[in-house]
Amino acid sequence: MPSAIQSALQPAGIEALRIVHLWWIFFWVCTVVWVLVAGATLMAVASGRRGTSAGVNERRVTGTVAAATAVSTVALLILLTTSVVTDRVNASLDTTNALQLQITGWQWWWDVQYTNPQASLNVVTANEIHIPVGRPIRVTLLSGDVIHSLWIPPLNGKTDLIPGRANEIWFIADRPGVYRGQCAEFCGTQHAKMALTVLAEPEDQFQRWLTAQRSPAASPTTPSEQRGREIVERGPCAMCHAIQGSTAGARTAPDLTHIATRSTIGAGSVPNTRGYLAGWIADPQHIKPGNKMPAPGLSSEQLLAVLDYLESLK
Ligand code: HEC
Ligand SMILES: [Cu+2]
């Protein structure tokens, strides 16, 4: 996977582009103000040394204050209008043919649903989204616990996920790439390890991914995978996780139906390799201290079987 972009100064979509324009307007207006203030201070120091007479000073002060007030008013008006206009324009993206997503923030991971009017075509995943390039993405933002905030800097600004309320954002990716989003509202100990990876890809590639995600979990093909599935279904895992097509159907932890297709585990904490997966299942608290998955206490034989099974969930 190419390295992910997480900079608001490298926009990959029209919404982020408008925000970066706004950023540069703020930057230049503030720079000019700073230079004027610094210049005026230096001039005041210099004229103080020269010791100008009181009468001249008074007239100059009135003039300067009037000019400074006018400049400040104009500067503030520029900042106000440009930010209000950017906000309004960004809020009104054309959403014809939009892809509808529902993202729910949990301490400390993202539940993602590709909602479809036909329920059997729904896709549930976590912490990693695929989106088609050039199509508006309309996201409903919910929270399962506390306030979170979703920020994918190359695509759009931040929007909060608030318990008991549905917020909405839109964005569109102009070019393929990997963009890294991050929770931007402090939400507890592992707030910093709450990333959302966005893979923007051409429409046909996206459709292939979506179709694959719609299928239930792969059936075990080896005795070890079979054993792993039994442990997951009968053990504690099924109390929190869902694997479509198995009896595990809980929704308070990341959906594991196609876990092997994701690039990271623990919401971007570590790469999804066999080694890290083993480390995660053996002791999730070591990789992400304080997270809501207790160590399941599997024997090494059970751990290997569970690993084989999870790695088969392509
Ligand atoms: C008490 C609930 C609970 C139990 C029991 C549990 N998990 Fe988890 N699991 C979680 C939560 C919550 C997360 C997300 C943690 C985070 O990223 O902050 C998670 C994350 C994971 C992940 C990483 C998923 C991802 O996309 O990042 C894997 C893999 C996983 N669990 C496997 C298992 C297995 C296998 C078992 C049983 C042996 C199990 N879990 C038992 C709650 C649980
Ligand atoms: Cu958060």
Coordinates of C-alpha atoms and ligand atoms in Angstrom, one line a residue:
M1 CA 0.0 0.0 0.0
P2 CA 1.4 3.4 -0.9
S3 CA 2.1 5.7 2.1
A4 CA -0.9 7.5 3.3
I5 CA -1.4 11.3 3.0
Q6 CA -2.6 13.1 6.1
S7 CA -2.0 16.7 5.2
A8 CA -4.6 19.5 4.8
L9 CA -2.0 21.2 2.5
Q10 CA -2.1 18.3 0.0
P11 CA -5.8 18.3 -1.0
A12 CA -7.2 15.4 -3.0
G13 CA -10.7 16.6 -3.5
I14 CA -12.7 19.8 -4.2
E15 CA -13.8 20.3 -0.6
A16 CA -10.3 20.1 0.8
L17 CA -9.1 22.3 -2.0
R18 CA -11.5 25.1 -0.9
I19 CA -10.3 24.7 2.6
V20 CA -6.7 25.0 1.6
H21 CA -7.5 28.1 -0.4
L22 CA -9.1 29.5 2.7
W23 CA -6.0 28.5 4.7
W24 CA -3.7 30.5 2.4
I25 CA -6.0 33.5 2.6
F26 CA -5.8 33.4 6.4
F27 CA -2.1 32.9 6.2
W28 CA -1.4 35.9 4.0
V29 CA -3.9 38.3 5.7
C30 CA -2.3 37.4 9.1
T31 CA 1.2 37.7 7.7
V32 CA 0.5 41.2 6.3
V33 CA -1.1 42.2 9.7
W34 CA 1.9 40.9 11.6
V35 CA 4.3 42.7 9.3
L36 CA 2.4 46.0 9.7
V37 CA 2.2 45.7 13.5
A38 CA 5.9 44.8 13.8
G39 CA 6.8 47.7 11.5
A40 CA 4.6 50.1 13.5
T41 CA 6.2 49.0 16.7
L42 CA 9.7 49.5 15.3
M43 CA 8.8 53.0 14.0
A44 CA 7.3 53.9 17.4
V45 CA 10.5 52.8 19.1
A46 CA 12.6 54.9 16.6
S47 CA 10.4 58.0 16.9
G48 CA 10.4 57.7 20.7
R49 CA 14.2 57.9 20.6
R50 CA 14.1 61.0 18.4
G51 CA 11.8 62.7 20.9
T52 CA 9.1 64.3 18.6
S53 CA 7.1 67.2 20.1
A54 CA 3.8 66.4 21.8
G55 CA 1.5 68.3 19.4
V56 CA 2.8 66.4 16.3
N57 CA 2.5 63.1 18.2
E58 CA -1.2 63.7 19.0
R59 CA -2.2 64.3 15.4
R60 CA -0.2 61.3 14.2
V61 CA -1.6 59.0 16.8
T62 CA -5.2 59.9 15.8
G63 CA -4.4 59.3 12.2
T64 CA -2.6 56.0 12.8
V65 CA -5.4 54.7 15.1
A66 CA -8.0 55.5 12.5
A67 CA -6.0 53.8 9.8
A68 CA -5.3 50.7 11.9
T69 CA -9.0 50.4 12.8
A70 CA -9.9 50.5 9.1
V71 CA -7.3 47.9 8.2
S72 CA -8.4 45.6 11.0
T73 CA -12.0 45.9 10.1
V74 CA -11.3 45.1 6.4
A75 CA -9.0 42.2 7.4
L76 CA -11.6 40.7 9.7
L77 CA -14.3 41.2 7.1
I78 CA -12.2 39.3 4.6
L79 CA -11.6 36.4 7.0
L80 CA -15.2 36.3 8.0
T81 CA -16.7 36.3 4.5
T82 CA -14.3 33.9 3.0
S83 CA -14.8 31.4 5.9
V84 CA -18.6 31.6 5.8
V85 CA -18.6 31.3 2.0
T86 CA -16.3 28.2 2.1
D87 CA -18.4 26.6 4.8
R88 CA -21.6 27.2 2.9
V89 CA -20.2 26.0 -0.4
N90 CA -18.7 22.9 1.2
A91 CA -22.0 22.1 2.8
S92 CA -23.8 22.0 -0.5
L93 CA -22.0 19.5 -2.6
D94 CA -24.1 17.9 -5.3
T95 CA -24.9 14.4 -4.0
T96 CA -26.5 12.9 -7.1
N97 CA -25.2 9.4 -7.5
A98 CA -23.6 9.7 -4.0
L99 CA -22.3 6.7 -2.2
Q100 CA -23.9 6.5 1.2
L101 CA -21.9 5.5 4.2
Q102 CA -22.6 5.4 7.9
I103 CA -19.7 5.8 10.3
T104 CA -20.0 5.2 14.0
G105 CA -17.3 6.3 16.4
W106 CA -16.4 4.0 19.2
Q107 CA -13.7 4.1 21.8
W108 CA -11.3 3.7 19.9
W109 CA -12.3 2.5 16.4
W110 CA -14.6 3.2 13.5
D111 CA -17.6 1.1 12.6
V112 CA -18.4 1.5 8.9
Q113 CA -21.5 0.6 7.0
Y114 CA -22.2 0.9 3.3
T115 CA -25.9 1.2 3.6
N116 CA -28.1 0.0 0.8
P117 CA -31.9 0.3 0.5
Q118 CA -31.8 -3.4 -0.1
A119 CA -30.6 -4.7 3.3
S120 CA -29.0 -7.8 1.9
L121 CA -26.5 -5.6 0.0
N122 CA -25.3 -3.8 3.1
V123 CA -21.6 -4.0 3.9
V124 CA -20.2 -3.7 7.4
T125 CA -16.5 -3.2 8.0
A126 CA -14.3 -1.2 10.3
N127 CA -11.4 1.2 10.4
E128 CA -10.7 1.2 6.6
I129 CA -12.9 2.5 3.8
H130 CA -12.7 2.1 0.1
I131 CA -14.3 4.9 -2.0
P132 CA -14.7 5.3 -5.8
V133 CA -12.7 8.3 -7.2
G134 CA -14.9 11.1 -8.7
R135 CA -18.1 10.2 -6.9
P136 CA -19.5 12.2 -3.9
I137 CA -19.4 10.3 -0.7
R138 CA -22.1 11.2 1.8
V139 CA -21.4 10.1 5.3
T140 CA -23.8 9.9 8.3
L141 CA -21.8 10.3 11.5
L142 CA -23.0 8.6 14.7
S143 CA -21.4 7.8 18.0
G144 CA -21.7 4.7 20.1
D145 CA -20.3 6.3 23.3
V146 CA -18.6 9.7 23.6
I147 CA -18.0 12.6 21.3
H148 CA -15.5 11.8 18.5
S149 CA -14.6 13.9 15.4
L150 CA -13.7 12.6 12.0
W151 CA -11.0 14.4 10.1
I152 CA -9.6 13.2 6.8
P153 CA -7.4 16.3 6.0
P154 CA -6.9 15.6 2.2
L155 CA -10.6 15.2 1.7
N156 CA -12.5 17.6 4.0
G157 CA -12.6 19.4 7.4
K158 CA -13.6 18.0 10.7
T159 CA -17.1 17.0 11.8
D160 CA -18.1 15.7 15.2
L161 CA -19.7 12.4 15.9
I162 CA -22.1 13.1 18.7
P163 CA -24.1 10.6 20.8
G164 CA -27.8 10.7 20.0
R165 CA -27.4 12.9 16.9
A166 CA -26.7 12.2 13.3
N167 CA -24.3 14.6 11.6
E168 CA -23.5 14.5 7.9
I169 CA -20.5 15.3 5.7
W170 CA -19.8 15.0 2.0
F171 CA -16.5 14.6 0.3
I172 CA -15.1 13.5 -3.1
A173 CA -11.7 12.2 -4.0
D174 CA -10.3 13.5 -7.3
R175 CA -7.5 11.0 -7.6
P176 CA -6.7 7.6 -6.4
G177 CA -4.6 7.4 -3.3
V178 CA -4.5 6.4 0.4
Y179 CA -5.6 9.1 2.8
R180 CA -5.4 8.9 6.5
G181 CA -8.1 10.1 8.8
Q182 CA -7.9 10.5 12.5
C183 CA -10.2 11.1 15.4
A184 CA -9.8 14.9 16.1
E185 CA -11.7 15.2 19.4
F186 CA -10.0 13.8 22.5
C187 CA -12.1 10.8 23.4
G188 CA -10.1 8.8 26.0
T189 CA -6.8 7.1 26.5
Q190 CA -6.4 5.6 23.0
H191 CA -7.7 8.7 21.1
A192 CA -4.4 9.0 19.3
K193 CA -4.7 5.4 18.0
M194 CA -8.0 5.9 16.3
A195 CA -7.2 6.2 12.6
L196 CA -9.4 5.7 9.6
T197 CA -7.7 4.6 6.4
V198 CA -9.3 5.8 3.1
L199 CA -8.5 4.0 -0.1
A200 CA -9.7 5.9 -3.1
E201 CA -9.7 3.8 -6.2
P202 CA -11.2 3.7 -9.7
E203 CA -14.9 2.8 -9.8
D204 CA -14.5 -0.7 -11.2
Q205 CA -11.9 -1.6 -8.6
F206 CA -14.1 -0.2 -5.9
Q207 CA -17.1 -2.2 -7.2
R208 CA -15.0 -5.4 -7.1
W209 CA -14.1 -4.7 -3.5
L210 CA -17.7 -3.9 -2.6
T211 CA -19.0 -7.1 -4.2
A212 CA -16.4 -9.2 -2.4
Q213 CA -17.3 -7.6 0.9
R214 CA -21.0 -8.4 0.4
S215 CA -20.3 -12.1 0.5
P216 CA -20.4 -13.9 3.9
A217 CA -17.2 -15.0 5.6
A218 CA -15.1 -17.7 3.8
S219 CA -15.8 -21.2 5.1
P220 CA -12.9 -23.0 6.8
T221 CA -11.0 -25.2 4.4
T222 CA -8.5 -26.9 6.8
P223 CA -9.0 -28.6 10.1
S224 CA -7.1 -25.8 11.9
E225 CA -9.3 -23.1 10.3
Q226 CA -12.3 -25.2 11.3
R227 CA -11.1 -25.4 14.9
G228 CA -10.4 -21.6 14.9
R229 CA -13.9 -20.9 13.8
E230 CA -15.3 -23.1 16.6
I231 CA -13.2 -21.2 19.2
V232 CA -14.3 -17.8 17.8
E233 CA -18.0 -18.9 17.8
R234 CA -18.0 -20.6 21.2
G235 CA -15.4 -18.5 22.9
P236 CA -15.6 -14.9 24.2
C237 CA -14.9 -13.4 20.7
A238 CA -18.6 -13.8 19.7
M239 CA -19.8 -11.7 22.6
C240 CA -18.3 -8.6 21.0
H241 CA -17.4 -9.4 17.3
A242 CA -19.5 -10.3 14.3
I243 CA -18.5 -12.6 11.4
Q244 CA -21.3 -12.8 8.8
G245 CA -22.2 -16.3 8.0
S246 CA -21.1 -17.6 11.4
T247 CA -23.0 -17.5 14.7
A248 CA -20.9 -14.5 15.9
G249 CA -23.2 -11.5 15.5
A250 CA -22.3 -9.0 18.2
R251 CA -21.8 -5.4 17.2
T252 CA -19.7 -3.8 19.9
A253 CA -16.3 -4.5 18.3
P254 CA -15.0 -4.3 14.7
D255 CA -16.7 -6.7 12.2
L256 CA -14.3 -9.5 11.4
T257 CA -16.1 -11.0 8.3
H258 CA -13.2 -9.9 5.9
I259 CA -10.6 -9.0 8.5
A260 CA -7.8 -10.5 6.3
T261 CA -8.5 -7.8 3.6
R262 CA -7.7 -4.9 5.9
S263 CA -4.3 -3.3 6.1
T264 CA -4.2 -2.6 9.8
I265 CA -5.5 -3.8 13.1
G266 CA -6.5 -1.8 16.2
A267 CA -7.7 1.2 14.0
G268 CA -4.3 1.8 12.4
S269 CA -2.3 0.8 15.4
V270 CA -0.2 -1.9 13.7
P271 CA 0.0 -3.5 10.3
N272 CA -2.3 -6.5 9.7
T273 CA 0.4 -9.2 9.5
R274 CA 0.3 -12.7 11.1
G275 CA 2.8 -11.6 13.7
Y276 CA 0.9 -8.5 14.8
L277 CA -2.4 -10.4 14.6
A278 CA -1.0 -13.0 17.0
G279 CA 0.3 -10.3 19.3
W280 CA -3.0 -8.5 19.2
I281 CA -5.1 -11.7 20.1
A282 CA -2.6 -12.9 22.7
D283 CA -2.5 -9.5 24.4
P284 CA -4.4 -6.6 22.9
Q285 CA -3.6 -4.5 25.9
H286 CA 0.1 -4.5 25.1
I287 CA -0.4 -3.1 21.6
K288 CA -3.1 -0.6 22.6
P289 CA -3.2 -0.2 26.4
G290 CA -6.7 0.5 27.8
N291 CA -8.6 -0.6 24.7
K292 CA -11.9 -2.4 25.2
M293 CA -10.7 -5.9 24.2
P294 CA -9.6 -7.9 27.2
A295 CA -6.9 -10.6 26.6
P296 CA -9.0 -13.7 25.7
G297 CA -6.5 -16.1 27.4
L298 CA -6.2 -18.6 24.6
S299 CA -3.7 -21.5 24.8
S300 CA -1.0 -21.4 22.1
E301 CA -2.8 -24.2 20.2
Q302 CA -6.0 -22.3 20.3
L303 CA -4.2 -19.1 19.3
L304 CA -2.7 -20.7 16.2
A305 CA -6.1 -22.1 15.1
V306 CA -7.8 -18.7 15.6
L307 CA -5.0 -17.1 13.6
D308 CA -5.4 -19.6 10.7
Y309 CA -9.1 -18.9 10.7
L310 CA -8.9 -15.1 10.8
E311 CA -6.2 -15.1 8.1
S312 CA -8.5 -17.1 5.9
L313 CA -11.2 -14.4 6.1
K314 CA -10.4 -12.7 2.8
Ligands
HEC1 C1 -15.2 -7.7 25.4 C2 -15.3 -7.6 24.0 C3 -14.3 -8.3 23.1 C4 -13.9 -9.6 23.1 C5 -14.4 -10.7 24.1 C6 -13.0 -9.9 22.0 N1 -12.8 -8.7 21.4 FE1 -11.6 -8.4 19.8 N2 -11.9 -6.4 19.9 C7 -12.8 -5.8 20.7 C8 -12.7 -4.3 20.5 C9 -13.5 -3.3 21.3 C10 -11.8 -4.1 19.5 C11 -11.3 -2.8 18.9 C12 -10.2 -2.3 19.8 C13 -9.6 -1.0 19.3 O1 -9.1 -0.9 18.2 O2 -9.6 0.0 20.1 C14 -11.3 -5.4 19.1 C15 -10.4 -5.6 18.1 C16 -10.1 -6.9 17.5 C17 -9.3 -7.1 16.3 C18 -8.7 -6.0 15.4 C19 -9.8 -5.6 14.5 C20 -9.5 -4.4 13.7 O3 -10.1 -4.2 12.6 O4 -8.8 -3.5 14.1 C21 -9.2 -8.5 16.2 C22 -8.5 -9.2 15.1 C23 -9.9 -9.1 17.3 N3 -10.4 -8.1 18.1 C24 -10.1 -10.5 17.5 C25 -10.7 -11.0 18.6 C26 -10.7 -12.5 18.8 C27 -10.1 -13.5 17.9 C28 -11.4 -12.6 20.0 C29 -11.6 -13.9 20.8 C30 -10.5 -14.8 21.0 C31 -11.8 -11.3 20.5 N4 -11.3 -10.4 19.6 C32 -12.5 -11.1 21.7 C33 -13.6 -6.4 21.7 C34 -13.5 -7.7 22.0
CU2 CU -12.3 9.4 19.2

